[in-house]
mmCIF file of C-alpha atoms and ligand atoms in Angstrom:
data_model
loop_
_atom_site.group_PDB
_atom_site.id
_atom_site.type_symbol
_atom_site.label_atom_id
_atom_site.label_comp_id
_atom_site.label_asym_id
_atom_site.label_seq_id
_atom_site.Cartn_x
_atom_site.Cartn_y
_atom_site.Cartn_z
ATOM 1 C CA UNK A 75 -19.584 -10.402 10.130
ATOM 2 C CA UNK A 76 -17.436 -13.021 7.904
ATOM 3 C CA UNK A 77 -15.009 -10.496 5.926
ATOM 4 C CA UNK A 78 -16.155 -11.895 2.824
ATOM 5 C CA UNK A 79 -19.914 -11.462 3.514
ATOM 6 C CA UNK A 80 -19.099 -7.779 3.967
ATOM 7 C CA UNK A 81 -22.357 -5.597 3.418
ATOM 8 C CA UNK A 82 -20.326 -2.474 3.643
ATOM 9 C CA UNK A 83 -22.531 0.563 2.575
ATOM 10 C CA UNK A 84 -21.748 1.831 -0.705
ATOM 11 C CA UNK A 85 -22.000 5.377 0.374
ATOM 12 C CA UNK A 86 -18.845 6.387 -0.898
ATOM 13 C CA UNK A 87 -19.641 10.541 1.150
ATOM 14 C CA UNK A 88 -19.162 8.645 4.788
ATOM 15 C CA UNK A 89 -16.097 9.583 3.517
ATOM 16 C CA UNK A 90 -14.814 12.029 5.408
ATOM 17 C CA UNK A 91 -13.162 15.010 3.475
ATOM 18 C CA UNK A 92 -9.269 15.012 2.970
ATOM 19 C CA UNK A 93 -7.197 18.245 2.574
ATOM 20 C CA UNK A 94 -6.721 18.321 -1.437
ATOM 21 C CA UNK A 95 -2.652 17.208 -1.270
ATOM 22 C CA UNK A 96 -0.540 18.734 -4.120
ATOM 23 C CA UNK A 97 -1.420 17.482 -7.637
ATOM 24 C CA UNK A 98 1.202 15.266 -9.098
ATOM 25 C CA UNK A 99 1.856 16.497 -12.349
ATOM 26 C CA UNK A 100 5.296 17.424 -11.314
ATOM 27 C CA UNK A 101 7.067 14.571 -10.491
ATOM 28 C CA UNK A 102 9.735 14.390 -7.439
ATOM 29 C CA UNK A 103 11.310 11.145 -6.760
ATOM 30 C CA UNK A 104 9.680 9.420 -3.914
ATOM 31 C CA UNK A 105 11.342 6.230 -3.315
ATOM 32 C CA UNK A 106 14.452 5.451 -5.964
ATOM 33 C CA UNK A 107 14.908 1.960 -6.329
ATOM 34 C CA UNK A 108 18.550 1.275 -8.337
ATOM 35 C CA UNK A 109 19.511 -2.639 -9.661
ATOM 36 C CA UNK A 110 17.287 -4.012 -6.650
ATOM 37 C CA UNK A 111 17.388 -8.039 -6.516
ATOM 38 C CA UNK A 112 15.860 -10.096 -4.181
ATOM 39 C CA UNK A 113 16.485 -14.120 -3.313
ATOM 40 C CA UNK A 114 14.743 -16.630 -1.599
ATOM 41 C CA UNK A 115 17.060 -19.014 -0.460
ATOM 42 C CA UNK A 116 19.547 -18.241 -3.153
ATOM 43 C CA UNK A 117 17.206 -18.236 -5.853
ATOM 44 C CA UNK A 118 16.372 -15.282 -7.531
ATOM 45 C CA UNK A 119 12.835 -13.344 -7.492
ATOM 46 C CA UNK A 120 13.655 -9.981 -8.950
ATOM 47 C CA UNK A 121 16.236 -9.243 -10.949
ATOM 48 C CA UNK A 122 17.620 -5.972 -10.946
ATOM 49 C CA UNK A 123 14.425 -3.532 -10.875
ATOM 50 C CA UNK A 124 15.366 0.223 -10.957
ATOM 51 C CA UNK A 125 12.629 2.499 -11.278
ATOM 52 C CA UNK A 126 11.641 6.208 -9.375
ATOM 53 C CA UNK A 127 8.044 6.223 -7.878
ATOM 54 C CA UNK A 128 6.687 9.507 -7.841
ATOM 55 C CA UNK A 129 5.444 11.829 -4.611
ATOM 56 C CA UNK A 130 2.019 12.017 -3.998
ATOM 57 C CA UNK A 131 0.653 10.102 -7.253
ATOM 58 C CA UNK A 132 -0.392 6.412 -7.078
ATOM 59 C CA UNK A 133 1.981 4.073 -8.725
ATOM 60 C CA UNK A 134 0.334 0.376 -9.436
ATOM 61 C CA UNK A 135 2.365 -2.515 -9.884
ATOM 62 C CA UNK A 136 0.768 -5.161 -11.906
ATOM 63 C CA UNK A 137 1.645 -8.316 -13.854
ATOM 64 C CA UNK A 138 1.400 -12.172 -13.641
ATOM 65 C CA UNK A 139 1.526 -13.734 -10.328
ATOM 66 C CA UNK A 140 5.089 -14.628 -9.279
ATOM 67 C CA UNK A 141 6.555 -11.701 -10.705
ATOM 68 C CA UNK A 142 7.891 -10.663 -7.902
ATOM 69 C CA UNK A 143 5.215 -7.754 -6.900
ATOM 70 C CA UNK A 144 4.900 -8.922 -3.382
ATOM 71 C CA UNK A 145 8.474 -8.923 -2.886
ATOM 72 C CA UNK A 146 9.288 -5.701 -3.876
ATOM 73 C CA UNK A 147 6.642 -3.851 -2.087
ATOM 74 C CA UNK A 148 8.437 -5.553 0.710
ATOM 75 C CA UNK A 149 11.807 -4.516 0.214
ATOM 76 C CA UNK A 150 10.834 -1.139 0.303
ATOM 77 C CA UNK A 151 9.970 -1.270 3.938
ATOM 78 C CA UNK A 152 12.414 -3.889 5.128
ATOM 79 C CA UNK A 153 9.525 -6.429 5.452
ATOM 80 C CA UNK A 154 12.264 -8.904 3.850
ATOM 81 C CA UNK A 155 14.451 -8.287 6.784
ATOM 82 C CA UNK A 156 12.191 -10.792 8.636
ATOM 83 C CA UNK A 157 12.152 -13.414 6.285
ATOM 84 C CA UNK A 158 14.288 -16.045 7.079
ATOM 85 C CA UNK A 159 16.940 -16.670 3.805
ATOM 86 C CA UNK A 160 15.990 -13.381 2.093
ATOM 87 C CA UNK A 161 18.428 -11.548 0.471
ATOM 88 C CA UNK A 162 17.766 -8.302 -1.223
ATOM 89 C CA UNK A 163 20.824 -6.181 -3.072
ATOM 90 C CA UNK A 164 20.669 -2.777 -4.562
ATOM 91 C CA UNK A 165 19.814 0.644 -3.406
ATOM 92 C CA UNK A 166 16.417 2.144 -2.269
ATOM 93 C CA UNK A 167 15.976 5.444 -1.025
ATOM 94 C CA UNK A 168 12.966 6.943 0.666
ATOM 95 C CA UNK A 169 13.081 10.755 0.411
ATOM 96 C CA UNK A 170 16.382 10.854 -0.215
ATOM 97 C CA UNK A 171 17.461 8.643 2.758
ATOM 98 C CA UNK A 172 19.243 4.963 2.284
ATOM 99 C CA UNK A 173 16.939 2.736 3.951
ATOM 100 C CA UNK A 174 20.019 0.052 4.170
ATOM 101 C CA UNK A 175 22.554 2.416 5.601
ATOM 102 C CA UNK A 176 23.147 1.186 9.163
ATOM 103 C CA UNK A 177 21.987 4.509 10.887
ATOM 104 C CA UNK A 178 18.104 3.889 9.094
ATOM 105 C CA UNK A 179 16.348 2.153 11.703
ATOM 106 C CA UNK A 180 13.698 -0.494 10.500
ATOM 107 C CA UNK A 181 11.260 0.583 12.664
ATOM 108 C CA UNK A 182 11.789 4.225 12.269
ATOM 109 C CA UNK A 183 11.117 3.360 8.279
ATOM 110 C CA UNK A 184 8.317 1.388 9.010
ATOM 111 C CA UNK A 185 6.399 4.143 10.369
ATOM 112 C CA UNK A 186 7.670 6.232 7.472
ATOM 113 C CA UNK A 187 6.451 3.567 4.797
ATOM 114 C CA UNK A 188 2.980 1.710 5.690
ATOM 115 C CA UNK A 189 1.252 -1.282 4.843
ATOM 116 C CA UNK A 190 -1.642 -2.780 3.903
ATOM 117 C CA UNK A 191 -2.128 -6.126 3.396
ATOM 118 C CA UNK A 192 -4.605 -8.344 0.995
ATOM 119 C CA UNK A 193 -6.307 -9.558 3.616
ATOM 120 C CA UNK A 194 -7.722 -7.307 6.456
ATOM 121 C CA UNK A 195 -5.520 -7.976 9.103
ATOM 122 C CA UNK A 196 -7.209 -6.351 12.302
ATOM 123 C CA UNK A 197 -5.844 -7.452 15.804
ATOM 124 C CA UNK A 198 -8.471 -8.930 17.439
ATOM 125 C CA UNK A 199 -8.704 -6.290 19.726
ATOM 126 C CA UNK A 200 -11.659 -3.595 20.007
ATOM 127 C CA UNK A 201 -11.929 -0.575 17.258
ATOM 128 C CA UNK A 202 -9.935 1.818 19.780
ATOM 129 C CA UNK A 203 -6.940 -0.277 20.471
ATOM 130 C CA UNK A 204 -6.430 -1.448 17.422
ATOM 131 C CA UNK A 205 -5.069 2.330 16.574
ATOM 132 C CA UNK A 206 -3.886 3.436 19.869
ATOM 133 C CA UNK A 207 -1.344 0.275 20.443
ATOM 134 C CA UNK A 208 1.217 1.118 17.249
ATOM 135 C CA UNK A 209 0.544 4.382 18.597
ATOM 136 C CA UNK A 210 1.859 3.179 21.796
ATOM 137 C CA UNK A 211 4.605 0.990 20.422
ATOM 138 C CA UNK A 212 5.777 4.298 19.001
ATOM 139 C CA UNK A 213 6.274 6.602 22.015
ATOM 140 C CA UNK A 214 2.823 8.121 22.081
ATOM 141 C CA UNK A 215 0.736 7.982 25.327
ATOM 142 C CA UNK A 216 -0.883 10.893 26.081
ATOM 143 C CA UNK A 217 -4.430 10.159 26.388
ATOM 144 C CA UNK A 218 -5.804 13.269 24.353
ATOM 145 C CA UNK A 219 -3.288 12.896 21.794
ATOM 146 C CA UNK A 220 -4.333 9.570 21.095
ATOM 147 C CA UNK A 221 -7.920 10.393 21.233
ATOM 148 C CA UNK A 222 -7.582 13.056 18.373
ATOM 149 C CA UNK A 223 -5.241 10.971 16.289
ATOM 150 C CA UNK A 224 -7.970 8.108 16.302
ATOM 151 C CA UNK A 225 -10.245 10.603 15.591
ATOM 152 C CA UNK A 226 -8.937 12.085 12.672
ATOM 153 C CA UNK A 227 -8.045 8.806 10.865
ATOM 154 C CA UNK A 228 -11.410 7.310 11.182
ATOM 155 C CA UNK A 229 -12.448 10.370 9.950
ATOM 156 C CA UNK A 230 -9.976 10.163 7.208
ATOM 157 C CA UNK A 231 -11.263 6.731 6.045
ATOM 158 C CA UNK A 232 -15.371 7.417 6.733
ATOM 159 C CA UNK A 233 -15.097 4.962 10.027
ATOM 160 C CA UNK A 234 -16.194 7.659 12.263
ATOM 161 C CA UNK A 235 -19.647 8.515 11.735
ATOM 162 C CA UNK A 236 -19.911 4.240 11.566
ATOM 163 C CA UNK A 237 -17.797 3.505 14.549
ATOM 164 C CA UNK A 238 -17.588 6.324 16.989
ATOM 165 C CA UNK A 239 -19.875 5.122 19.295
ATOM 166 C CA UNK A 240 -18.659 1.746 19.522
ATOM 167 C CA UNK A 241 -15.205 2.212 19.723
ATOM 168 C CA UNK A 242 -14.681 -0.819 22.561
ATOM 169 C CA UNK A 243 -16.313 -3.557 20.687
ATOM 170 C CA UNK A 244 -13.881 -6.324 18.801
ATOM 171 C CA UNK A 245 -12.365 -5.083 15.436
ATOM 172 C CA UNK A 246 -13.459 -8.718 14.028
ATOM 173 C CA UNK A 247 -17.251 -7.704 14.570
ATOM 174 C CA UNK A 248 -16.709 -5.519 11.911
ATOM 175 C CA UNK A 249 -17.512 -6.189 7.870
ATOM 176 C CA UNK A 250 -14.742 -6.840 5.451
ATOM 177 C CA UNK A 251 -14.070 -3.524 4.257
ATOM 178 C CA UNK A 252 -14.581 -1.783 7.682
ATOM 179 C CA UNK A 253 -11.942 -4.350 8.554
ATOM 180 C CA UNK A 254 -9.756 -2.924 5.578
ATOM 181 C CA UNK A 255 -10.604 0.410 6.129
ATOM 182 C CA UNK A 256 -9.765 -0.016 9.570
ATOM 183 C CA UNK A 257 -6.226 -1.305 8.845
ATOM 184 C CA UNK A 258 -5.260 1.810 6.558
ATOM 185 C CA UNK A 259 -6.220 3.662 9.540
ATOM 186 C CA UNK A 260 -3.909 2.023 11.672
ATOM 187 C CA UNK A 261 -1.040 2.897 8.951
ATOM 188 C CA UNK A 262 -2.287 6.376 8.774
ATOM 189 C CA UNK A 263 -2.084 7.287 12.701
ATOM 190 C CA UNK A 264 1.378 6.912 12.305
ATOM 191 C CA UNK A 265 1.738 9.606 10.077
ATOM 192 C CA UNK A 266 3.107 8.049 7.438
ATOM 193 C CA UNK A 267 4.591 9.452 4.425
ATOM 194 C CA UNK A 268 3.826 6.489 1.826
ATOM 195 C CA UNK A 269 1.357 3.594 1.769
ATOM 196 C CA UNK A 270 2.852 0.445 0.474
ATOM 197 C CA UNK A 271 -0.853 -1.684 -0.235
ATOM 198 C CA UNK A 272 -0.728 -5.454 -1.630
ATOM 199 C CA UNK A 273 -4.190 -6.053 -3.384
ATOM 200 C CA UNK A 274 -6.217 -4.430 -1.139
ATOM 201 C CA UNK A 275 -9.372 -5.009 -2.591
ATOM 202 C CA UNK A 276 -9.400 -8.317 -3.780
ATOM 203 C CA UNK A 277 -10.574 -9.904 -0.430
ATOM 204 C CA UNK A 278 -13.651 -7.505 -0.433
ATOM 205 C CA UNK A 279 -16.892 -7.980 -1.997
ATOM 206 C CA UNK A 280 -17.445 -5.187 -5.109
ATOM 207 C CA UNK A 281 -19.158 -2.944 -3.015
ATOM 208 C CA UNK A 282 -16.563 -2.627 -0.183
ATOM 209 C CA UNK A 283 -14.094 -3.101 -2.519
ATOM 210 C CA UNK A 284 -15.303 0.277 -4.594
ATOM 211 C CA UNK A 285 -15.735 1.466 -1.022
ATOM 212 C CA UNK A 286 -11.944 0.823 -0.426
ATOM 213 C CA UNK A 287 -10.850 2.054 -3.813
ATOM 214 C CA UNK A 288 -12.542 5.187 -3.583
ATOM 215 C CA UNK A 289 -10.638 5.968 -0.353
ATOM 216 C CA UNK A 290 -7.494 4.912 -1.866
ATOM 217 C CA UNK A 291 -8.133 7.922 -4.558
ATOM 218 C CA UNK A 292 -8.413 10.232 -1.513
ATOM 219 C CA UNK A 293 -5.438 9.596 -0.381
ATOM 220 C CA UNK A 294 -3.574 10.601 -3.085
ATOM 221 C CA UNK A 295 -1.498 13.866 -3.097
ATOM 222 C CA UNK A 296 -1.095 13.156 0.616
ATOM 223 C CA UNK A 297 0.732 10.530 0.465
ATOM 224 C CA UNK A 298 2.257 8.312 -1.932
ATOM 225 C CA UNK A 299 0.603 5.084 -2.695
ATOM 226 C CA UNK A 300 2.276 2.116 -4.248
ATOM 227 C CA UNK A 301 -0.554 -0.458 -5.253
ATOM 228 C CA UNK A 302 0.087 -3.965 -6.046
ATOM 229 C CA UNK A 303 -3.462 -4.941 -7.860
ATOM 230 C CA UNK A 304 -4.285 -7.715 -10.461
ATOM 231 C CA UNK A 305 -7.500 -5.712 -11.328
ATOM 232 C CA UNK A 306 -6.286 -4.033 -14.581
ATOM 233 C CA UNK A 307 -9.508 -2.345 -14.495
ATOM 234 C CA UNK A 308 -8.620 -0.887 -11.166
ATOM 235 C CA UNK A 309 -5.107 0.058 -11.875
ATOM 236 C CA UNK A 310 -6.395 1.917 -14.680
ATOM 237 C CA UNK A 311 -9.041 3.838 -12.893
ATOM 238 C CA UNK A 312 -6.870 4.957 -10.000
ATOM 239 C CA UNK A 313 -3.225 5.001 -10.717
ATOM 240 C CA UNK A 314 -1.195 7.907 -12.569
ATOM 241 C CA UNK A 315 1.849 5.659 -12.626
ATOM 242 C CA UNK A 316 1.592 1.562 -13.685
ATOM 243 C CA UNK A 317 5.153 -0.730 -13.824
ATOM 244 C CA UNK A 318 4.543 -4.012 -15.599
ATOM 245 C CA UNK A 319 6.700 -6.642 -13.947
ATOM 246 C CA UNK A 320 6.989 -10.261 -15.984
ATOM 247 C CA UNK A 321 8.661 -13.085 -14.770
ATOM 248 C CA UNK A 322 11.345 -15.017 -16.764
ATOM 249 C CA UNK A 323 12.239 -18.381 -15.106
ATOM 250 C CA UNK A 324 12.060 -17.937 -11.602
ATOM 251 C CA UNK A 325 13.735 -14.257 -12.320
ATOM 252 C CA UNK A 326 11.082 -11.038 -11.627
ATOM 253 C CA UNK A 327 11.669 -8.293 -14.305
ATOM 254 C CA UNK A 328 10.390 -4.537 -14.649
ATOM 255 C CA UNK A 329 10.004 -4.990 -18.436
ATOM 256 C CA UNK A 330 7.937 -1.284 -18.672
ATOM 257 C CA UNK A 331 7.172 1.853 -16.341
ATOM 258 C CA UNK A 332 5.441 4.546 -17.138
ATOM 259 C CA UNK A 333 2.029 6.963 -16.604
ATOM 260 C CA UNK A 334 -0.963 4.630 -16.843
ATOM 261 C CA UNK A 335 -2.357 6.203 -20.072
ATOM 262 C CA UNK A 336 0.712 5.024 -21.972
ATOM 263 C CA UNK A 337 0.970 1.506 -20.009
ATOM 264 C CA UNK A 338 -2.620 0.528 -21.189
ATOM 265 C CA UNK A 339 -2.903 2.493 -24.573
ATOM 266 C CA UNK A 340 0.467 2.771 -25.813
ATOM 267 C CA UNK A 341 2.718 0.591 -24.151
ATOM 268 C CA UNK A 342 6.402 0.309 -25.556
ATOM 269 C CA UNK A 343 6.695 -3.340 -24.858
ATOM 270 C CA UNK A 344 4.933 -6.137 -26.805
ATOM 271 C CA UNK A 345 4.855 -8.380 -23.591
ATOM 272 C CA UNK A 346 3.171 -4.963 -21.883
ATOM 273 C CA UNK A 347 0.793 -4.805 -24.709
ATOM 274 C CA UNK A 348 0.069 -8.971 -24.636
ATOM 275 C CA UNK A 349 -0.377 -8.684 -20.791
ATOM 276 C CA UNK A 350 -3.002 -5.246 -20.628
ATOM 277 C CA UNK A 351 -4.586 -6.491 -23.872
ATOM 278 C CA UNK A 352 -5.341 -9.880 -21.745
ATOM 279 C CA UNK A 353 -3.395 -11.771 -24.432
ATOM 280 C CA UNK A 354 -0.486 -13.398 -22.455
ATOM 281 C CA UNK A 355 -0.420 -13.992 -18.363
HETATM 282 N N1 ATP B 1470 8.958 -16.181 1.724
HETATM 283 C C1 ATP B 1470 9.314 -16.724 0.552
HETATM 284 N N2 ATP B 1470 10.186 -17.751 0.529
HETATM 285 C C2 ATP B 1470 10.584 -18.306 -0.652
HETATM 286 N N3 ATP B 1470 10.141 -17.890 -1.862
HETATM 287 C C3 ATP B 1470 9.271 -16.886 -1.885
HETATM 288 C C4 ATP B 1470 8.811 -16.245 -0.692
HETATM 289 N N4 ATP B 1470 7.952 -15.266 -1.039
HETATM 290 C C5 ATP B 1470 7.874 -15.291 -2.387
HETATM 291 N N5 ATP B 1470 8.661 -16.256 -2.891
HETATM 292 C C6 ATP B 1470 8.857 -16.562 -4.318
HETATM 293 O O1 ATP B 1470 9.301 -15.377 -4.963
HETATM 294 C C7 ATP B 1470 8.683 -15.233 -6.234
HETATM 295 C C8 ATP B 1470 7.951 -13.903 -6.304
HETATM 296 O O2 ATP B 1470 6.866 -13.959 -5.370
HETATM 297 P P1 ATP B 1470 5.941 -12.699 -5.069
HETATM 298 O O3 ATP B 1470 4.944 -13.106 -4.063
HETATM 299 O O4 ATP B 1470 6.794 -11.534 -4.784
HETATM 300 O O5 ATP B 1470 5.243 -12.500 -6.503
HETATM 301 P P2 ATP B 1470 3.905 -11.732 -6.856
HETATM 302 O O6 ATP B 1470 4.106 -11.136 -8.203
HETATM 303 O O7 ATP B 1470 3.542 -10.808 -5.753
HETATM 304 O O8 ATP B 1470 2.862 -12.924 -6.927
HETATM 305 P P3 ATP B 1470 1.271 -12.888 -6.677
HETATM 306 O O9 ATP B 1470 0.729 -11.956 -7.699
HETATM 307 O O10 ATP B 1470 0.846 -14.297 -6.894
HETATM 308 O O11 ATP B 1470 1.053 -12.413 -5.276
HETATM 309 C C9 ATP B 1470 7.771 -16.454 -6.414
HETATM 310 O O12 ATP B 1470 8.489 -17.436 -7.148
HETATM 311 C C10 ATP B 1470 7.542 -16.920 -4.996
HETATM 312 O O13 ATP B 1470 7.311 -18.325 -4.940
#
């Protein structure tokens, strides 16, 4: 089925149960970002950002498009690194560890820090090797293993009871947000410790989409989620952390950061308070 004719059931309890993950009302740094910039071909896209997100909580990233949003959900996982002319400057660290120091291997972070893209980006491969190649790619290749790993992350994101059976058939013969759903379990077999996602939902229809969202809730506590969404409504409803990027010139700014209660209802910025009230971007 066409990904955006998805007819994905709305049944948000084919969702399998999660362990409850710690509650994140006590904040440990994450991923420290300190005076990051980024540039495209020697023009700048974000300008300085430093900003903590927290362990276990879902941070969303929101503002107008431009902003630099993409980019920086890139930089935390060294996604830049492959684009040609990118230069990024500045510090990140992912629990505690310099992901530019020349011991942190890219790939080694990669499967550290996931990612989901806007777009369901299957391979077009069937159901079962869609999770069992990065699996593969990273050293794993004992048969059982593998079986119980697929398991459990189908399981994690309510695939199983839909897919089990047909585990050989294409990964593009699935809906949109099975597609989707899919894809975040590919990043979770690799045990990863945070989920970078960039607009996850906005290729789905609403149902798939509040399929995909609901999932993205379960997640939480697990692992830590950073959320780039231009669905205010969503970013309000799901994250406990929201940073408001603007863009000034070509120049990407974190103009506010906080929890999402003050973002949307008390924000300290005016341009916050223009953009969340729907008044400017
Ligand atoms: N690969 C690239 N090469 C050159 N410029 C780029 C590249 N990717 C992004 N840019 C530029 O960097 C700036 C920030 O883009 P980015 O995609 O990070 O913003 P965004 O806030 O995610 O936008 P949107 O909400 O539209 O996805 C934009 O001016 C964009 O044109």
């Amino acid at each position: 089925m066409n990904s955006n004719q998805s007819t994905d059931k709305p049944n948000i309890f084919t969702l399998g149960p999660l362990e409850a993950g710690p509650a994140c009302c006590d904040p440990q740094p994450a991923i420290q970002v300190r005076d990051l910039s980024l540039l495209y071909d020697g023009m700048i896209a974000l300008d300085k950002v430093t900003l903590d997100i927290y362990q276990g909580c879902i941070t969303a990233l929101i503002g107008p498009s431009g902003c630099g949003k993409t980019s920086f959900l890139s930089a935390i996982n060294r996604l830049t690194d492959l684009i040609p002319g990118c230069n990024v400057t500045g510090k990140i660290l992912v629990h505690n560890q310099d992901i530019h120091h020349p011991d942190t291997h890219a790939q080694t972070l990669r499967r550290q820090v996931g990612m989901v893209f806007q777009k369901p980006t299957p391979f077009p491969l069937s159901i079962r090797r869609n999770l069992s190649l990065p699996l593969n790619e990273h050293g794993i290749t004992q048969k059982a293993e593998i079986a119980a790993i697929i398991e459990q992350v189908l399981r994690d994101v309510g695939l199983w009871d839909e897919v089990h059976d047909r585990q050989d058939v294409s990964a593009l013969s699935l809906s949109g947000g099975q597609q989707q759903r899919l894809c975040i379990a590919r990043a979770l077999a690799l045990q990863p410790k945070i989920l970078l996602m960039d607009e996850p939902c906005s290729a789905l229809d609403p149902l798939a989409s509040g399929v995909v969202e609901d999932l993205i809730c379960r997640l939480r506590g697990r692992y830590t989620i950073v959320i780039v969404t231009h669905n205010l409504a969503q970013a309000r409803r799901i994250a406990n952390y929201a940073a408001f990027f603007w863009v000034s010139g070509r120049a990407g700014q974190l103009i506010e950061f906080g929890r999402c209660q003050h973002i949307f209802e008390s924000p300290s910025h005016e341009l916050t308070a223009a953009y969340v009230n729907g008044a400017r971007g």
